[in-house]
Short mmCIF file of C-alpha atoms in Angstrom, two decimals:
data_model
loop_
_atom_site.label_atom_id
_atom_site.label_comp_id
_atom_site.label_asym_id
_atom_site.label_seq_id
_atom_site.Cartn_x
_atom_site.Cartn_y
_atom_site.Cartn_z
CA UNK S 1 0.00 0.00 0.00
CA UNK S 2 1.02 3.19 -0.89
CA UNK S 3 1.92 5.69 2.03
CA UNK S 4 3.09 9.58 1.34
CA UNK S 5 4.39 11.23 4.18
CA UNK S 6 5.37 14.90 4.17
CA UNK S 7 8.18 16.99 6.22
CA UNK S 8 7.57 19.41 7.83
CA UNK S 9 4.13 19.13 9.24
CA UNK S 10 3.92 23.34 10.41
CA UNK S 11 6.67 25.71 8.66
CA UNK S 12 6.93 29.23 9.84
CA UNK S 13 9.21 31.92 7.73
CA UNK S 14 9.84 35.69 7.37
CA UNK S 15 8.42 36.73 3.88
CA UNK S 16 11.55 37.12 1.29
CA UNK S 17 12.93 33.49 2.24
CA UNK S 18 13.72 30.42 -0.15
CA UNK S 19 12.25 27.40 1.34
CA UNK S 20 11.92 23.71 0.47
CA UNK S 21 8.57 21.27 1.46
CA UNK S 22 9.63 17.75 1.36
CA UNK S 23 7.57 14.85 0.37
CA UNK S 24 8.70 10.68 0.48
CA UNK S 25 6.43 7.96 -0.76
CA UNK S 26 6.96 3.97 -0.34
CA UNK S 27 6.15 2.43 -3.66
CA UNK S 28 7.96 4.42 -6.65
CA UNK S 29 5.69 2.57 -8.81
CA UNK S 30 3.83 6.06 -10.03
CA UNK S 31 2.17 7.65 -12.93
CA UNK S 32 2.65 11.15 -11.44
CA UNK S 33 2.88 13.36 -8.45
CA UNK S 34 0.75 16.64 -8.05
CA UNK S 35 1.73 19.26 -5.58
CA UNK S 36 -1.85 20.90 -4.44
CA UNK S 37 -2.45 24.34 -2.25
CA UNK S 38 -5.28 24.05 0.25
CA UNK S 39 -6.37 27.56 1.95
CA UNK S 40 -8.62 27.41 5.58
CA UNK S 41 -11.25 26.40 4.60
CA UNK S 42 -11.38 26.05 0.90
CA UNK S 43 -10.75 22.80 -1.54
CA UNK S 44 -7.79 22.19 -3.11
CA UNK S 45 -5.69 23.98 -6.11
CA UNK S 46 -3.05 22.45 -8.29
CA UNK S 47 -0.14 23.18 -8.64
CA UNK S 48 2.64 21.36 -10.47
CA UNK S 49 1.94 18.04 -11.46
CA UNK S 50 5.21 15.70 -12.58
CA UNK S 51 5.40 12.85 -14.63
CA UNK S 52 7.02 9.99 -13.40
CA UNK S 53 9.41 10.65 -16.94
CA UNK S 54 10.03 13.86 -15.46
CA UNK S 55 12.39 15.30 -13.08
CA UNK S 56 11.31 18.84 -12.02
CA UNK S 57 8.39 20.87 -13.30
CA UNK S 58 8.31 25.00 -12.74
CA UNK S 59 5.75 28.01 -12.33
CA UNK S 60 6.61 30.70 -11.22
CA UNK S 61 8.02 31.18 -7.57
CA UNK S 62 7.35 27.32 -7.75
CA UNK S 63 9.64 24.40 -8.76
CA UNK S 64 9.07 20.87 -7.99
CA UNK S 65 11.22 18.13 -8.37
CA UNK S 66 10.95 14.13 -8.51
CA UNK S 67 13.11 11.44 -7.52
CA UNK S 68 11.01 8.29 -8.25
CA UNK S 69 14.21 5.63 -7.83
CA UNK S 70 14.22 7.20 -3.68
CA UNK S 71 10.84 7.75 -3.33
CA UNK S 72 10.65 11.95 -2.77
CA UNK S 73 10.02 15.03 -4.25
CA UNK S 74 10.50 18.75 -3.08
CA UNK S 75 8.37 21.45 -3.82
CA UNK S 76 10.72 25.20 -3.74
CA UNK S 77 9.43 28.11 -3.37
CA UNK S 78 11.35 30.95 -3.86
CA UNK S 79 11.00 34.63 -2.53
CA UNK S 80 8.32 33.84 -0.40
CA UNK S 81 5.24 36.00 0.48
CA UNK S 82 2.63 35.97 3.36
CA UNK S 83 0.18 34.95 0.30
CA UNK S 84 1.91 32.09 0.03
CA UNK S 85 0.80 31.04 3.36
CA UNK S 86 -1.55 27.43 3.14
CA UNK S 87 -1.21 24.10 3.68
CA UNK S 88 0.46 22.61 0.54
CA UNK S 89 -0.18 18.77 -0.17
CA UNK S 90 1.58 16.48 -2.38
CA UNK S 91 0.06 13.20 -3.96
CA UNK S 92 1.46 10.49 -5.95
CA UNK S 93 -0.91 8.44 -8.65
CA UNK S 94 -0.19 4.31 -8.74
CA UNK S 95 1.18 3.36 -12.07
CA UNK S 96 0.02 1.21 -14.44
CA UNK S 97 1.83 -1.99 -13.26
CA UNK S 98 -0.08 -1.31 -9.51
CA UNK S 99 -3.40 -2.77 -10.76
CA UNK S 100 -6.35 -1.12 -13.09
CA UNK S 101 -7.73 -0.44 -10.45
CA UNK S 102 -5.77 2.01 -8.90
CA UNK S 103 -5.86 4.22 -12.11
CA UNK S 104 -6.94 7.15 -11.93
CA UNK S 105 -6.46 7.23 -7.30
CA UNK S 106 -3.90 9.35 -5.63
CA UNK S 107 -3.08 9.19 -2.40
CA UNK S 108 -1.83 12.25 -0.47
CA UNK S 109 0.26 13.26 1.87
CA UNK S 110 -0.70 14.62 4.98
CA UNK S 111 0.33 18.29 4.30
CA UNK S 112 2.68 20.92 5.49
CA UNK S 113 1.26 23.74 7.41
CA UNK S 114 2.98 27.06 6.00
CA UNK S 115 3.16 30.53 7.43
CA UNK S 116 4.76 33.51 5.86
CA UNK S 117 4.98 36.80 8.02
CA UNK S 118 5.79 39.93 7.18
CA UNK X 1 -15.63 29.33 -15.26
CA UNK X 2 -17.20 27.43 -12.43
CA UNK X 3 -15.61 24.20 -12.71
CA UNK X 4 -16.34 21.71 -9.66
CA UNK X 5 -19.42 22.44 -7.89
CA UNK X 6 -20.53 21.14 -5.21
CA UNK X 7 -23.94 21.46 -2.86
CA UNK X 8 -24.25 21.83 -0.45
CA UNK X 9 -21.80 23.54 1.56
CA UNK X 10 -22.28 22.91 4.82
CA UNK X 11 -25.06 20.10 6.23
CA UNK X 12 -25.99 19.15 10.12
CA UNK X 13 -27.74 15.72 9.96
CA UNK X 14 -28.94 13.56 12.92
CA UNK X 15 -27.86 10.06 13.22
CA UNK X 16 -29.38 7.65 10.58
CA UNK X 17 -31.09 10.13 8.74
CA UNK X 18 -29.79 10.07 5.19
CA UNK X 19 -28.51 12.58 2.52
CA UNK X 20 -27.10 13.38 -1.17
CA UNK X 21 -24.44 15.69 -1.28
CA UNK X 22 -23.98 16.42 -5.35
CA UNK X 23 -21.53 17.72 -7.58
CA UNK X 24 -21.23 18.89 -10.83
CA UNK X 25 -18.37 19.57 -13.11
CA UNK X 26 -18.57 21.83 -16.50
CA UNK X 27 -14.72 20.57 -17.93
CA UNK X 28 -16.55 17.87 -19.69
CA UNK X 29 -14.16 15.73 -17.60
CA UNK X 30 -14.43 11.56 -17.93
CA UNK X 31 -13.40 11.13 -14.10
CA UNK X 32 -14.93 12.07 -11.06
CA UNK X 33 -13.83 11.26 -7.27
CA UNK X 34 -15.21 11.44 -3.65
CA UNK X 35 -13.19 11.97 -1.47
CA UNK X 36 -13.23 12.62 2.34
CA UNK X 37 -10.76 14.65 4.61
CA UNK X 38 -9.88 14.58 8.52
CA UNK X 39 -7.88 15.95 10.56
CA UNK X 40 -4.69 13.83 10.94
CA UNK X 41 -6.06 11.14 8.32
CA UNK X 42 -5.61 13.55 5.36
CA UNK X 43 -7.72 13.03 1.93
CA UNK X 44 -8.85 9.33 1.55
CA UNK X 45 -10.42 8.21 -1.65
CA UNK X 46 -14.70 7.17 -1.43
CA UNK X 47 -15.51 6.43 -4.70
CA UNK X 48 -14.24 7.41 -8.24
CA UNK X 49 -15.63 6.97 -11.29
CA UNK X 50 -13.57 6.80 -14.53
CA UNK X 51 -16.23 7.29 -17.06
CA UNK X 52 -20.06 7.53 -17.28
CA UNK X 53 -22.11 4.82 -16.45
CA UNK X 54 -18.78 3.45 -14.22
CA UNK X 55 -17.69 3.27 -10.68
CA UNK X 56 -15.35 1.83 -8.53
CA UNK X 57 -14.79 1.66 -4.88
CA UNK X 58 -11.81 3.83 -3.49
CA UNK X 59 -10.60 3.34 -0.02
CA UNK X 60 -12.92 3.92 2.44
CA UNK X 61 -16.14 2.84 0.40
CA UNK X 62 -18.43 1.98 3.50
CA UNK X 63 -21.79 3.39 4.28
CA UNK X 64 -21.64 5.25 0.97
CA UNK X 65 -23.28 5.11 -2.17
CA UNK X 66 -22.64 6.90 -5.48
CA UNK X 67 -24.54 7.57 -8.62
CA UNK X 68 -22.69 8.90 -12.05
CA UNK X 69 -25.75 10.38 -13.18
CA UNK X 70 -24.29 11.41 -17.08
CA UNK X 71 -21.08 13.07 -17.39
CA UNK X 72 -21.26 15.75 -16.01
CA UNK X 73 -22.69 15.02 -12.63
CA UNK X 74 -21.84 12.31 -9.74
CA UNK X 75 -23.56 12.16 -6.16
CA UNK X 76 -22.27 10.80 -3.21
CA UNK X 77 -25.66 9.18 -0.69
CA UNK X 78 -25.02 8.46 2.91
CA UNK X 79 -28.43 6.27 3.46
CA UNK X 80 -28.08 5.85 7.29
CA UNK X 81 -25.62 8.76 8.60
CA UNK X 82 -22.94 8.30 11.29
CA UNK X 83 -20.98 10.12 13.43
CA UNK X 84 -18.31 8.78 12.20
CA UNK X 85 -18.93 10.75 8.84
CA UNK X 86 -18.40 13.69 10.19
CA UNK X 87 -16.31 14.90 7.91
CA UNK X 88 -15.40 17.81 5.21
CA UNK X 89 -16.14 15.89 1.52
CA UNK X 90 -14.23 16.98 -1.55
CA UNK X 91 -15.60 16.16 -4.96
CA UNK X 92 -13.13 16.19 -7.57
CA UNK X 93 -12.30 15.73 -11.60
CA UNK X 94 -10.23 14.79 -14.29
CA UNK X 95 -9.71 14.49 -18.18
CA UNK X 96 -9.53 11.14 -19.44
CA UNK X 97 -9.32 8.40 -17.72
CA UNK X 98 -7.45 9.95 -14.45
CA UNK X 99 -4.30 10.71 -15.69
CA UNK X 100 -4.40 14.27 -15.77
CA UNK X 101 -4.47 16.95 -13.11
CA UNK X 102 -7.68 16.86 -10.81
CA UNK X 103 -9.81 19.67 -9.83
CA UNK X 104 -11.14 20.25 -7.17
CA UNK X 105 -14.66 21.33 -5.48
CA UNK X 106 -14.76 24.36 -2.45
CA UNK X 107 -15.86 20.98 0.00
CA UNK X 108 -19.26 20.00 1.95
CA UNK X 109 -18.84 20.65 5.61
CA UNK X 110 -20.75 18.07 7.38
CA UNK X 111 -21.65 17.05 10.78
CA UNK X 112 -23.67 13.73 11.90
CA UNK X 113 -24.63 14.62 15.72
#
């Protein structure tokens, strides 16, 4: 079974700084990984999904990165601003060689709590 | 540009009374997903369904019940509602058959007393 785990759970930082959200998962049989952005309160946003071909993907302030042999991927964000404050959850998608029906499911992470303050 | 919506947004029920929460998507997605998040458990997959006229169970599939109504729409029923369903639902889409990013409805707050 497929388990995502994310570190750090809470992240505080002064607005301006680089910073780096970490995410592992146990099976590196995946189609992709999506990074999300979940404000209090509200559903979920996209956004950087990854191949599993790929190695980083970029928008913006935002870069992710994959690693599928090790099981992680970071998200960056650079220059950071109190709007950047949310929770931020990755989730991985099972591959094709996990089973039909698993096609399609992600499982996520558990998030990382981040504050930006002025 | 609506895309997920979902009704409604926040719902008190008594124990073993029953409800529909629904959602609609206008992407003209082929997959749609229930999914349900708590606190420390994170987002856990209901039910998805790949295309219309399809579903499949997802991880936590009891005391639920879904209905892809055509493509654009898919319902989520609790028939006999539990505490234990207390719960904030997402309902969620995709392009094709789920390989593609997935979108995301604003949630149902709901709380089984």
């Amino acid at each position: 079974k497929q388990e995502v785990t994310q570190i750090p759970a809470a992240l505080s930082v002064p607005e301006g700084e680089n910073l780096v959200l970490n995410c592992s998962f146990t099976d590196s049989a995946i189609y992709n990984l999506q990074w999300f952005r979940q404000d209090p309160g509200k559903g979920l946003t996209s956004l950087l999904l990854i191949q599993s071909s790929q190695r980083e993907q970029t928008s913006g302030r935002l870069n992710a990165s994959l690693d599928k042999s090790s099981g992680r991927s970071t998200l960056y964000i650079a220059a950071s601003q109190p709007g950047d404050s949310a929770t931020y959850l990755c989730a991985v998608k099972g591959g094709e060689g996990a089973g039909g029906t698993s096609y399609g499911k992600l499982t996520f992470g558990q998030g990382t709590i981040l504050t930006v303050h002025p | 540009n609506a895309g997920v919506t979902q009704t409604p947004k926040f719902q008190v029920l008594k124990t073993g009374q029953s409800m529909t929460l629904q959602c609609a998507q206008d992407m003209n997605h082929n997959s749609m997903y229930w999914y349900r998040q708590d606190p420390g458990m994170g987002l856990r997959l209901i039910y998805y369904s790949a295309s219309e006229g399809t579903t499949d169970k997802g991880e936590v599939p009891n005391g639920y019940n879904v209905s892809r109504l055509n493509k654009r729409e898919f319902s989520l029923r609790l028939e006999s509602a539990a505490p234990s369903q207390t719960s904030v639902y997402f309902c969620a889409s995709s392009e094709g058959s789920g390989g593609g990013i997935q979108y995301f409805g604003a949630g149902t707050r709901l709380s089984v007393l």
